Tab-separated table of C-alpha atoms and ligand atoms in Angstrom:
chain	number	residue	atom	x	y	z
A	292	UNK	CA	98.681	119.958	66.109
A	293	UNK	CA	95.059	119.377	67.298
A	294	UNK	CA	93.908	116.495	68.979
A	295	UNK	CA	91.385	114.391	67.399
A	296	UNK	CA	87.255	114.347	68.609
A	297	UNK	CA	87.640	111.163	70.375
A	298	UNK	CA	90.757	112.670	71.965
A	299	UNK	CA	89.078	115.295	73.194
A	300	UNK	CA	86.056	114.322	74.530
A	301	UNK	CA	88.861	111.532	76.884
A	302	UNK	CA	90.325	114.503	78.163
A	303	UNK	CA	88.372	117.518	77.605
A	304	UNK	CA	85.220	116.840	79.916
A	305	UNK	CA	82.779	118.818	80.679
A	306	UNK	CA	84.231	119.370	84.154
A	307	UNK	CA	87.603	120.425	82.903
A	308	UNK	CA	86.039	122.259	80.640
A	309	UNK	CA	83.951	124.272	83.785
A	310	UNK	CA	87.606	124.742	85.134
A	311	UNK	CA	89.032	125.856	82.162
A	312	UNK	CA	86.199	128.324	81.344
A	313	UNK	CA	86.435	129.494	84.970
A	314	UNK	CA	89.931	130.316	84.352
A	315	UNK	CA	89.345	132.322	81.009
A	316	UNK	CA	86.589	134.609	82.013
A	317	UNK	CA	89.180	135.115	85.037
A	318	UNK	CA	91.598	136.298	82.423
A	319	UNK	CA	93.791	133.733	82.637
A	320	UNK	CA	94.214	130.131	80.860
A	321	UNK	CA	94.493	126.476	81.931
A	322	UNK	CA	95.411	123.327	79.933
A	323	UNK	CA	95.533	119.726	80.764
A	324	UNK	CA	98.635	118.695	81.308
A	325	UNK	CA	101.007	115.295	82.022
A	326	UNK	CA	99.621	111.668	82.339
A	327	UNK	CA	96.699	112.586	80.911
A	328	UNK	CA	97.975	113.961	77.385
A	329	UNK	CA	100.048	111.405	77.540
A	330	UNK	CA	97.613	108.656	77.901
A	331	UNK	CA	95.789	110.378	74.958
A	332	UNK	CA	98.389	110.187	72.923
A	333	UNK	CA	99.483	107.045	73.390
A	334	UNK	CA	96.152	105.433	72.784
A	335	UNK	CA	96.073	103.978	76.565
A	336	UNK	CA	93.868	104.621	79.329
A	337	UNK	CA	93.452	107.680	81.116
A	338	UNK	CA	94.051	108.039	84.894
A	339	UNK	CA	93.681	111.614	86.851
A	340	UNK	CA	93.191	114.523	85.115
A	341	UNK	CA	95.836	117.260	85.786
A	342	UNK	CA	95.695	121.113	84.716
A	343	UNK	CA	98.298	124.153	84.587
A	344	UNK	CA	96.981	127.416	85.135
A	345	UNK	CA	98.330	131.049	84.783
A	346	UNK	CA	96.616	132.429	87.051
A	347	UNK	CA	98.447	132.250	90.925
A	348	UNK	CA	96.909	129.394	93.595
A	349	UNK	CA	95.061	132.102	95.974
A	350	UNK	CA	93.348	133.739	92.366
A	351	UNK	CA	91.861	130.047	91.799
A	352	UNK	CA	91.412	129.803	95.598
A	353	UNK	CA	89.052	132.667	94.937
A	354	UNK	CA	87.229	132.267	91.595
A	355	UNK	CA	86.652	128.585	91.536
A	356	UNK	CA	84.226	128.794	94.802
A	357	UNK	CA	82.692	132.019	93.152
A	358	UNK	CA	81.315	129.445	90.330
A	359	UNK	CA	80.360	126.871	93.140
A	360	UNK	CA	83.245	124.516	92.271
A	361	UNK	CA	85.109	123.415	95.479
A	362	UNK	CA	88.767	123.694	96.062
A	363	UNK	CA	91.783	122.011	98.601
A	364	UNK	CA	94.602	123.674	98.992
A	365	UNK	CA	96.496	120.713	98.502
A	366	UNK	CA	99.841	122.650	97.622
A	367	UNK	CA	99.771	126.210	97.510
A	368	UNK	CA	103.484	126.506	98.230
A	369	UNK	CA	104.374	124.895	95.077
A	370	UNK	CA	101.068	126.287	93.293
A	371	UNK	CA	98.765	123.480	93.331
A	372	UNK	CA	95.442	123.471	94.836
A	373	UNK	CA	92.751	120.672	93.896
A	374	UNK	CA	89.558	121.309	92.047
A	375	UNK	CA	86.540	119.098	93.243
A	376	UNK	CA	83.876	118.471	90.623
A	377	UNK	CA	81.251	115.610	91.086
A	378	UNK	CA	83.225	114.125	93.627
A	379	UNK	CA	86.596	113.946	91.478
A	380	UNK	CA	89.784	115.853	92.181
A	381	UNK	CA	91.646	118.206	89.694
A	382	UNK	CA	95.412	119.335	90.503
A	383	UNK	CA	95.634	122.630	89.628
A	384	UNK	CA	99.153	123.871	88.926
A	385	UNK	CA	99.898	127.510	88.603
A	386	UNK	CA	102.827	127.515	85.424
A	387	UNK	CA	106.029	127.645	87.306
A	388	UNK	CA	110.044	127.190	86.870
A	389	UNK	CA	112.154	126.169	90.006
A	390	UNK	CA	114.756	128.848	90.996
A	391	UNK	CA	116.836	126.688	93.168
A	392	UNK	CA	116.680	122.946	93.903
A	393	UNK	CA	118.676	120.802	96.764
A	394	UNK	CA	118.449	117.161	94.725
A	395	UNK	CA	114.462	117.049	97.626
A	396	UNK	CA	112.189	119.866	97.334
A	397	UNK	CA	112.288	123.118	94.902
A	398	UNK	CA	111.967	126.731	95.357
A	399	UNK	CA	109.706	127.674	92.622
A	400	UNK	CA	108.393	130.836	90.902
A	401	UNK	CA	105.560	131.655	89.489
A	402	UNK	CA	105.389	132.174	85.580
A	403	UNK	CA	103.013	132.705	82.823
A	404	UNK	CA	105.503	130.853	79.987
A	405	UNK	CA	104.295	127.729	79.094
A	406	UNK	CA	107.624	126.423	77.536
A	407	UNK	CA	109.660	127.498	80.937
A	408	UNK	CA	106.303	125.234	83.161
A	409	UNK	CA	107.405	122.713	80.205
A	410	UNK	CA	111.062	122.758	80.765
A	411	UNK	CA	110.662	121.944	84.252
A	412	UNK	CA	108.986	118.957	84.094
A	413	UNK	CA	110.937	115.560	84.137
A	414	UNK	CA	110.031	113.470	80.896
A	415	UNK	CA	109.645	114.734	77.340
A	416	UNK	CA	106.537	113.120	77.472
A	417	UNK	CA	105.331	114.434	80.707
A	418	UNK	CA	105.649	117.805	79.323
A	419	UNK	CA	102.358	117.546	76.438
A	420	UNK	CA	99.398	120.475	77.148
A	421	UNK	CA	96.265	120.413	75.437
A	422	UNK	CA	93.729	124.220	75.538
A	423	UNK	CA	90.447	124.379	75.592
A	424	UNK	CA	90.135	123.680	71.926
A	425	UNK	CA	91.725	121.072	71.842
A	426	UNK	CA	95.212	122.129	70.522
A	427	UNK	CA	97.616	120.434	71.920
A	428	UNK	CA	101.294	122.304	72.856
A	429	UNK	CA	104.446	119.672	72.557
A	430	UNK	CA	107.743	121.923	73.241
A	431	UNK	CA	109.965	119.118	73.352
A	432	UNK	CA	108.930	116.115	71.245
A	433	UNK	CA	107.070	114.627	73.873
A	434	UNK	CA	104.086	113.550	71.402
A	435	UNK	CA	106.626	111.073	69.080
A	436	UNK	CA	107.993	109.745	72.312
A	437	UNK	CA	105.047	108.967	73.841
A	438	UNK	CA	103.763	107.105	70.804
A	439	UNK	CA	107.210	105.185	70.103
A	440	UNK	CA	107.823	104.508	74.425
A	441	UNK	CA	110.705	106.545	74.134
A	442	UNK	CA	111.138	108.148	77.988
A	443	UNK	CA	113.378	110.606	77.828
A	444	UNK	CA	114.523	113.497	80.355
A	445	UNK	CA	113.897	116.874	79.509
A	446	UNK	CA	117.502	118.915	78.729
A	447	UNK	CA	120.920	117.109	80.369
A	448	UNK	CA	119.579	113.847	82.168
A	449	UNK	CA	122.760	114.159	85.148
A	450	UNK	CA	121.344	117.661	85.711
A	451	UNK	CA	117.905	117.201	85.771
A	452	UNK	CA	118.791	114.126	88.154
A	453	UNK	CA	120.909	116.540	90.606
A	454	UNK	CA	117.973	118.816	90.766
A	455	UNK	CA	115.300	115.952	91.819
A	456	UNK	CA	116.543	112.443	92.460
A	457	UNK	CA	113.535	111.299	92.789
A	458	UNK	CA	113.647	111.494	88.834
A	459	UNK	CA	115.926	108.394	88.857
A	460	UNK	CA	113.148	106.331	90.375
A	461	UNK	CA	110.509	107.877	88.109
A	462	UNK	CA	112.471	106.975	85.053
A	463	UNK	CA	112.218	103.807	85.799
A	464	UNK	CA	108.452	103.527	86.746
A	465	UNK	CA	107.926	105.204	83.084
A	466	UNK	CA	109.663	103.044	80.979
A	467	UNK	CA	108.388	100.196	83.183
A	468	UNK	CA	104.739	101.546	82.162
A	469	UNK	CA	105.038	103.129	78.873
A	470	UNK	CA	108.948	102.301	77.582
A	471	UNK	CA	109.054	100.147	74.302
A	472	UNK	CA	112.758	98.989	72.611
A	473	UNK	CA	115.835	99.859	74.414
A	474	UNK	CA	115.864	102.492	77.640
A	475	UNK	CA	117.418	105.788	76.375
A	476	UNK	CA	121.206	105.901	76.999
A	477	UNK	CA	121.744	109.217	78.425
A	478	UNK	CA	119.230	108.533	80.925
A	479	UNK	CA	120.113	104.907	81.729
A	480	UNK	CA	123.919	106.167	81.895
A	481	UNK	CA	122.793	109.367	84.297
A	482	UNK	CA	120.724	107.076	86.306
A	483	UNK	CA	123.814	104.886	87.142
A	484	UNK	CA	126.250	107.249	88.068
A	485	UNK	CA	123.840	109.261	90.209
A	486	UNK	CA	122.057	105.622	91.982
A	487	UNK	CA	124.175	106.353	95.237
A	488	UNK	CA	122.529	109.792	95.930
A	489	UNK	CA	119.021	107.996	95.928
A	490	UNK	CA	119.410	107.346	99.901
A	491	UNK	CA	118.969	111.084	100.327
A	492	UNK	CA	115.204	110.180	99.565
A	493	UNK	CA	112.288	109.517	102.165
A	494	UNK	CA	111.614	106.255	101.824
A	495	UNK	CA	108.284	106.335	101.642
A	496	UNK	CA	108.809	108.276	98.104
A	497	UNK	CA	111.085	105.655	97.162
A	498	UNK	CA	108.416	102.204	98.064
A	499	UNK	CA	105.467	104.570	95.938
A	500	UNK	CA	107.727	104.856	92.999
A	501	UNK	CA	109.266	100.797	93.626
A	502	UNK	CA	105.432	99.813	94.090
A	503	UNK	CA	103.828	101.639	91.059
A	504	UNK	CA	107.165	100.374	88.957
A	505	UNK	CA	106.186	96.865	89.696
A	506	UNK	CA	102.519	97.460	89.507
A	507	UNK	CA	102.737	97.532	84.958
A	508	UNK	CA	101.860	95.423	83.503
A	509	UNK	CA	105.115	93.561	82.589
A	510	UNK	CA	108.045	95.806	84.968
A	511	UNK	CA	110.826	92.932	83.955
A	512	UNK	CA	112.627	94.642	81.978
A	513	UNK	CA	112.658	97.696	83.882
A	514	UNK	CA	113.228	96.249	87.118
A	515	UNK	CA	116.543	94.261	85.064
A	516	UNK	CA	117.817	97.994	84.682
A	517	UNK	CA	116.763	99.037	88.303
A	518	UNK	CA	119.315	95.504	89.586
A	519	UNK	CA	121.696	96.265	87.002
A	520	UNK	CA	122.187	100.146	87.417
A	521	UNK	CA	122.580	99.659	91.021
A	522	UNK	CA	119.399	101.589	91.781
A	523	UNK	CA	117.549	98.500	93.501
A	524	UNK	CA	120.583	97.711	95.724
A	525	UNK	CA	119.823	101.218	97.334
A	526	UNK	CA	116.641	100.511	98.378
A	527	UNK	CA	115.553	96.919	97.861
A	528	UNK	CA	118.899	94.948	97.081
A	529	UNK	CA	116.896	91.577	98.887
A	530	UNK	CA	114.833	92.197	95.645
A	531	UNK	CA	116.654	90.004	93.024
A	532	UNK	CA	114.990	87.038	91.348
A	533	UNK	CA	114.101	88.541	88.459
A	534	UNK	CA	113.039	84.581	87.350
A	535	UNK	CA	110.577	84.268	89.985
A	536	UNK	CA	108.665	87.778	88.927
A	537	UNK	CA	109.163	86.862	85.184
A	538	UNK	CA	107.475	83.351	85.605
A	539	UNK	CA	104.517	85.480	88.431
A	540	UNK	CA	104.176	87.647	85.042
A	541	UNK	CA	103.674	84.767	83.111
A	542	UNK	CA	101.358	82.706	85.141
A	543	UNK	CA	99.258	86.260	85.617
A	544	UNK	CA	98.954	86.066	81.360
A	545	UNK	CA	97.851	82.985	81.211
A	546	UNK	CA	94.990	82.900	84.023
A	547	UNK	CA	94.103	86.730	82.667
A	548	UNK	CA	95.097	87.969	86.423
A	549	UNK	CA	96.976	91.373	87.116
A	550	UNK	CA	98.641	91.508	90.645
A	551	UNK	CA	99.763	94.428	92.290
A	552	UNK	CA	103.066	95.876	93.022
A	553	UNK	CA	103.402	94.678	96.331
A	554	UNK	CA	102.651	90.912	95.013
A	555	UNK	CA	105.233	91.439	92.354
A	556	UNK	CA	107.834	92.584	94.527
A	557	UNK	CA	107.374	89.100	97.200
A	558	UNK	CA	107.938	87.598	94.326
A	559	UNK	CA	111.428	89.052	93.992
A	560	UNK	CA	112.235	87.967	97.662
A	561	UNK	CA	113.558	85.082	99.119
A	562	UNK	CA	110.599	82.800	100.744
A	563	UNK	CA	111.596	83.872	103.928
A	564	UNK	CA	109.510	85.862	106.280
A	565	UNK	CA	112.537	87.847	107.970
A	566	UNK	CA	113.589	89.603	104.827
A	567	UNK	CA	110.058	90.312	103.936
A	568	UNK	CA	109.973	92.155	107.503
A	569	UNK	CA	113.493	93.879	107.014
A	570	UNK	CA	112.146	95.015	103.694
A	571	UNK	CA	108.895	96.626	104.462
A	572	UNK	CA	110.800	98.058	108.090
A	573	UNK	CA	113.644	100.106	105.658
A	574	UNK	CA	110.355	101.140	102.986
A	575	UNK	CA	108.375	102.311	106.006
A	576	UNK	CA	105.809	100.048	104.544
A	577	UNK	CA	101.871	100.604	106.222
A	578	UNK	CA	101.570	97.645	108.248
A	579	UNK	CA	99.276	96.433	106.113
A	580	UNK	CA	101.588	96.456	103.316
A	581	UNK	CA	104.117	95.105	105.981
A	582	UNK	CA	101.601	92.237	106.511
A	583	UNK	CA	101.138	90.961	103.196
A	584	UNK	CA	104.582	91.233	102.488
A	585	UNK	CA	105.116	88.959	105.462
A	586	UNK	CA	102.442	86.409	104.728
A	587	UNK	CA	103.503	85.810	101.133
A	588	UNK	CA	107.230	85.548	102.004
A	589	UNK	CA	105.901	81.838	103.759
A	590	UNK	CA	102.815	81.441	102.007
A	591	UNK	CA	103.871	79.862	98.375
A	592	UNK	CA	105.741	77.059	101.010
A	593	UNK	CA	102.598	76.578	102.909
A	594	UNK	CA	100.320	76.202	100.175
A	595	UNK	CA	103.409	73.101	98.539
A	596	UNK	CA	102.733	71.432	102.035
A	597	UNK	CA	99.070	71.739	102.145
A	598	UNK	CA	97.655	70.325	98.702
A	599	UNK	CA	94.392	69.799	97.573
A	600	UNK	CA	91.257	71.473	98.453
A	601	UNK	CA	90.580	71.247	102.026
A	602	UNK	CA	94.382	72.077	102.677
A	603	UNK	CA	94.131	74.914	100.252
A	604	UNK	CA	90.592	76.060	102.725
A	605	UNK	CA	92.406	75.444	105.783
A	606	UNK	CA	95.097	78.221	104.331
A	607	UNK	CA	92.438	80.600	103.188
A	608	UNK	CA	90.782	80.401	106.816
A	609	UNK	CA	94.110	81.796	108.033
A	610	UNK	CA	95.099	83.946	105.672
A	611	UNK	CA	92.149	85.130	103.460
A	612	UNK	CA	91.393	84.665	99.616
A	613	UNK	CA	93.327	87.862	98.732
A	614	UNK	CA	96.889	86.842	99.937
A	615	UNK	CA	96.361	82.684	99.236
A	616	UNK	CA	95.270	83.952	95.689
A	617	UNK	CA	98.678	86.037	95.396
A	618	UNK	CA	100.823	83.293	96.798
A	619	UNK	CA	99.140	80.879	94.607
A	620	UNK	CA	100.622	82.692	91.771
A	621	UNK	CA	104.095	83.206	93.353
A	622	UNK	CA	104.173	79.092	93.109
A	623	UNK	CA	105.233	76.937	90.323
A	624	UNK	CA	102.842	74.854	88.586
A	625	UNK	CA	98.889	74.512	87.506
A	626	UNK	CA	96.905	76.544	90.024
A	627	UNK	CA	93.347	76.037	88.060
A	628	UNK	CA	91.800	73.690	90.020
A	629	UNK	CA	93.046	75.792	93.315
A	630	UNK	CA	91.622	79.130	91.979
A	631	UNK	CA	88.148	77.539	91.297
A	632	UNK	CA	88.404	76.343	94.833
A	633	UNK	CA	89.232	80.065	95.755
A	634	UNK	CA	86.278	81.597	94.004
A	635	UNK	CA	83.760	79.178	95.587
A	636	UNK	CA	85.497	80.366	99.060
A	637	UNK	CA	83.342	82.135	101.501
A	638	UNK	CA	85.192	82.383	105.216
A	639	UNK	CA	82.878	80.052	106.892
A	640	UNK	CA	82.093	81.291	110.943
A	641	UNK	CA	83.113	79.768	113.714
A	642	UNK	CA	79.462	78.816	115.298
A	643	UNK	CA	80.402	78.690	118.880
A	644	UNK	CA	81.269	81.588	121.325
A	645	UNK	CA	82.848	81.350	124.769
A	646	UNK	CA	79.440	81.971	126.048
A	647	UNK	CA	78.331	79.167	124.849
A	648	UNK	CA	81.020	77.260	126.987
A	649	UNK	CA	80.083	79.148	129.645
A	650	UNK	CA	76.742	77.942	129.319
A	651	UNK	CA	77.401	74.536	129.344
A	652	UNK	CA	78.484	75.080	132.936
A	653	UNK	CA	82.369	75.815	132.852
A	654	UNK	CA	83.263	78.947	134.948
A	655	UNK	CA	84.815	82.065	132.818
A	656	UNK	CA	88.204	81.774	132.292
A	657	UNK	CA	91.138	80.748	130.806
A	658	UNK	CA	89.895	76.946	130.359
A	659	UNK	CA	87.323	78.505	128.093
A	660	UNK	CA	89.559	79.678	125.650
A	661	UNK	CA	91.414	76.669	125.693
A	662	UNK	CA	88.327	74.561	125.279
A	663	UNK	CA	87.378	77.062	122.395
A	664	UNK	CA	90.728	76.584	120.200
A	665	UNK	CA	90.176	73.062	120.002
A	666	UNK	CA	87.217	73.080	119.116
A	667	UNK	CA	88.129	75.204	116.504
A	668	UNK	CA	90.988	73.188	115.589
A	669	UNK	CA	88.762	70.363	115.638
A	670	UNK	CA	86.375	72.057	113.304
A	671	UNK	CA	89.397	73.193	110.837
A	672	UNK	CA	90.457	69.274	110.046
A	673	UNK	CA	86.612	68.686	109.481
A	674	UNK	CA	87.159	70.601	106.630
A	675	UNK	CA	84.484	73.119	108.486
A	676	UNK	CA	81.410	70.886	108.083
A	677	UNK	CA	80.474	70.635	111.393
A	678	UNK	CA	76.971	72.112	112.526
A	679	UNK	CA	76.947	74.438	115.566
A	680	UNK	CA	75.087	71.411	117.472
A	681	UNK	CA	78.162	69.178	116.911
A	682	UNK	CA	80.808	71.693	118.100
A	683	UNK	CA	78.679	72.045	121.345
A	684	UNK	CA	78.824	68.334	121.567
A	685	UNK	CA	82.620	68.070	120.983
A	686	UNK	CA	82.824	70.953	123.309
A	687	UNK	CA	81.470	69.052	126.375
A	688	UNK	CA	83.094	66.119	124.968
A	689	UNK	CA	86.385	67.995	125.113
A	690	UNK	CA	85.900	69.558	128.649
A	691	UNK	CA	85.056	66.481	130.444
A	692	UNK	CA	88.117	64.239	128.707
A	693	UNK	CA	91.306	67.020	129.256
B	952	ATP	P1	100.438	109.207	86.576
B	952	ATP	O1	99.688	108.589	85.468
B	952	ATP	O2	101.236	108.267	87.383
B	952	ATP	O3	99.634	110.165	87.439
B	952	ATP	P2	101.722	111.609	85.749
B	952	ATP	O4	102.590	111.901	84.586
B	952	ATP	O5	100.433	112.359	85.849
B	952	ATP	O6	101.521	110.066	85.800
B	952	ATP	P3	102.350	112.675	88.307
B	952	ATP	O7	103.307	112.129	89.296
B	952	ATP	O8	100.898	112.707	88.627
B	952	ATP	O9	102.614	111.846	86.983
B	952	ATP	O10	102.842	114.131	87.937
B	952	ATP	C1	102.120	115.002	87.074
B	952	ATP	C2	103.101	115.754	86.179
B	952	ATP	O11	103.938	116.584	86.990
B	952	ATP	C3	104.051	114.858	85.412
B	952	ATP	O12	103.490	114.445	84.196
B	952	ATP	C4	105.237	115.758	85.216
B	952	ATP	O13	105.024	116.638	84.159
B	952	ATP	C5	105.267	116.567	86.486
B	952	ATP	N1	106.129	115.984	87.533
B	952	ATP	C6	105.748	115.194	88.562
B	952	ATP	N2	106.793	114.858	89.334
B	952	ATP	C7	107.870	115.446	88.796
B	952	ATP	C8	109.250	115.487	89.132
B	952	ATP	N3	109.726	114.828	90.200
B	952	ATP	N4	110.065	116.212	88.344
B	952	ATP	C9	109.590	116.896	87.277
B	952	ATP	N5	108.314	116.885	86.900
B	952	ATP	C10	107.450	116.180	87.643
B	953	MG	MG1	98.965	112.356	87.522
C-alpha cells in the first residue's frame, strides 16, 4: 500500500528525505517509523519524526556529518543516535530484535529484517514504516488498527508485558490518546494480572507515561481502566475521583481550554496539599511539577473563599495566572467572568523597595522588612491601586504608629 501525496509530503520532508538519501547512497535504507506513520494514518497530527535504519549507529555516526548533517549519540547502545536538521531532532534507530530482556532494559542485536525491528515493537500500530517512496510496510495490521483505535500488543500481550513492563503503562497512554470502542481484551486482561510487577519501574518512567496518559484529550476512560485494573493503585492509588477529572474535561470543552497532565491529575486528588506532596515525593516529580501539584491541591478552596474580582487578583498575585487559571477549572461552577478577569491580569509591581525605607530615615534592618510587608499587605486589600507616592506615605505612616 502507498501512502497518499498529502501523506507524504506530512511525513516525507525534505529533511527526512536528506537522511534517507544519505542512508541509500551509503548502501543502506531508512524509513519513518512509529508515531509518525501512525499519526498519518490516522488522519491526526504529527509529532516527532522517527526513522529505522540498516545501517549500524557508528556507520550513521560517520556518513551523516560527511553530508554536513549533525548527529547526538543519543543511544548508541541500543542503536539510536539523533539526526539534527534545521534545528529539529531525528531518532535514528538501527533495525534491531532484543536477545534477552529482564521486564527494564534489553540486550539488543543488530538486524537488517524489517519484520523482526517490527516484531519488537510494542503496539500493532507502533510497528507502520513508510520508504522513501512513500510505500508504506504494515507487518502486523497496524494500519486498520490505527484507523479503527484498536491498540493492540504485538504477539502474546503477558509476554510482551514480561519483557518490558513499562508496556503496561504505555498501553494505557495509547488507548487514552488514540483508543476508540472497547480496550482490547487480551491486553486489558495481561495488563491486570501483570499490574503488581509495575513497582519494578523507575518512577520517573512511570509519572512520564501517568502525565502524557492524562495529557489527551479526554484520558477518562482510560484512566477508569488504569483504577480498575489495579495499575493506578501502584503508582498513584490517591488518584481516584474519576468525577472530578470527568467534570475538569468537561468544563475544558466548553471554555475551548486543554490542560495538561499534571492539571488533570490534581484534579483526581483530594483538595489537600499533603497528598499532593506525598504524590509528587513517590513520582520523583521536578519541583516544579511538585509545586503546582501542591498549589492546586488548596487552590480550587481558596479561590470558593475569595470571590469576585479583586479576591480572584489577590490569588493571582500569589500564585500566578497559570496555576489560578488551572484551579479555576478544577472548581465547580461558571468561571467566565473569572477568566476574563484572568486575561486582563498583568502581575502589577510592588513600587517600593527597602531602600526606600531606608531613605526615609529608618536604620537597615529587620524593622524594614517588617515595615515593607505591610505595606504590601496594605497595598494587596487596595486591590493594588495605590501609587508609589502613597505607599511611601503609608510607609512613614506605618513606622511612626507600630
Ligand atoms: P509519541 O507520539 O508519543 O512520540 P511514539 O509511538 O513515537 O509516540 P515513542 O515512545 O516515541 O512513541 O517510541 C517510538 C517507537 O518506538 C514506538 O512507536 C514503538 O514502535 C517503539 N517503542 C517505544 N517504546 C517501546 C517499548 N517500551 N516497547 C516496544 N516498543 C517501543
Ligand atoms: Mg516518538
Amino acid at each position: 500500500m502507498k501512502l497518499d501525496a498529502e501523506q507524504q509530503t506530512q511525513i516525507l520532508t525534505p529533511a527526512v528525505r536528506r537522511i534517507m538519501d544519505v542512508a541509500r547512497e551509503a548502501g543502506g535504507e531508512a524509513r519513518v517509523v512509529g508515531g509518525a506513520v501512525r499519526d498519518v494514518i490516522r488522519g491526526g497530527k504529527i509529532g516527532d519524526i522517527d526513522l529505522a535504519s540498516t545501517l549500524p549507529p557508528q556507520r550513521m555516526m560517520e556518513i551523516l556529518p560527511a553530508q554536513g548533517i549533525k548527529i547526538v549519540p543519543t543511544g548508541l547502545a541500543h542503536g539510536t543516535v539523533t539526526a539534527v536538521v534545521d534545528h529539529v531532532g531525528y531518532e535514528i534507530t538501527t533495525l534491531r530484535h532484543d536477545v534477552e530482556t529482564d521486564g527494564r532494559r534489553a540486550q539488543v542485536e543488530f538486524t537488517d529484517d524489517w519484520q523482526s525491528d517490527a516484531a519488537r515493537r510494542d503496539f500493532t500500530m507502533n510497528a507502520l514504516y513508510a520508504d522513501a517512496d512513500g510505500t508504506l510496510y504494515d507487518y502486523f495490521g497496524g494500519a486498520e488498527d490505527a484507523r479503527t483505535g484498536h491498540v493492540r500488543f504485538i504477539g502474546d500481550a503477558e509476554a510482551r508485558i514480561r519483557e518490558d513492563v513499562l508496556r503496561i503503562l504505555r498501553f494505557f497512554r495509547f488507548y487514552a490518546w488514540f483508543g476508540k470502542g472497547d480496550p482490547d481484551d487480551a491486553a486489558l486482561s495481561a495488563c491486570r494480572a501483570l499490574a503488581n510487577l509495575t513497582p519494578t519501574l523507575s518512577a520517573e518512567r512511570v509519572a512520564k507515561e501517568i502525565l502524557k496518559l492524562l495529557a489527551a484529550e479526554n484520558p477518562v476512560a482510560a484512566w477508569r481502566l488504569m483504577m480498575d485494573s489495579g495499575v493506578a493503585a501502584q503508582g498513584a492509588g490517591e488518584a481516584v475521583d474519576i468525577a472530578r477529572l470527568s467534570a475538569l474535561i468537561e468544563r475544558e470543552q466548553k471554555y475551548a481550554a486543554r490542560l495538561d497532565g499534571l492539571a488533570r491529575l490534581a484534579s483526581l486528588l483530594p483538595e489537600n496539599a499533603a497528598t499532593a506532596e506525598k504524590i509528587a515525593a513517590r513520582l520523583k516529580l521536578s519541583n516544579r511539577d511538585g509545586d503546582r501539584l501542591a498549589a492546586l491541591a488548596i487552590l480550587p478552596e481558596q479561590l470558593r473563599k475569595n470571590a469576585g474580582a479583586q479576591g480572584l487578583r489577590r490569588i493571582l498575585y500569589a500564585h500566578g495566572a497559570e496555576n489560578v487559571q488551572a484551579a479555576l477549572f478544577l472548581n465547580e461552577g461558571d468561571i467566565g467572568a473569572a477568566l476574563t478577569v484572568i486575561e486582563a491580569w498583568e502581575n502589577p509591581l510592588f513600587p517600593i523597595k527597602g531602600e526606600d525605607i531606608v531613605a526615609s530615615g529608618i536604620p537597615a534592618g529587620p524593622r524594614i522588612g517588617e515595615i515593607l510587608r505591610a505595606v504590601e499587605e496594605w497595598w494587596i486589600a487596595g486591590d493594588f491601586r495605590s501609587s508609589r507616592a502613597a505607599c511611601l506615605a503609608h510607609a512613614a505612616q506605618y513606622g511612626k504608629n507600630h
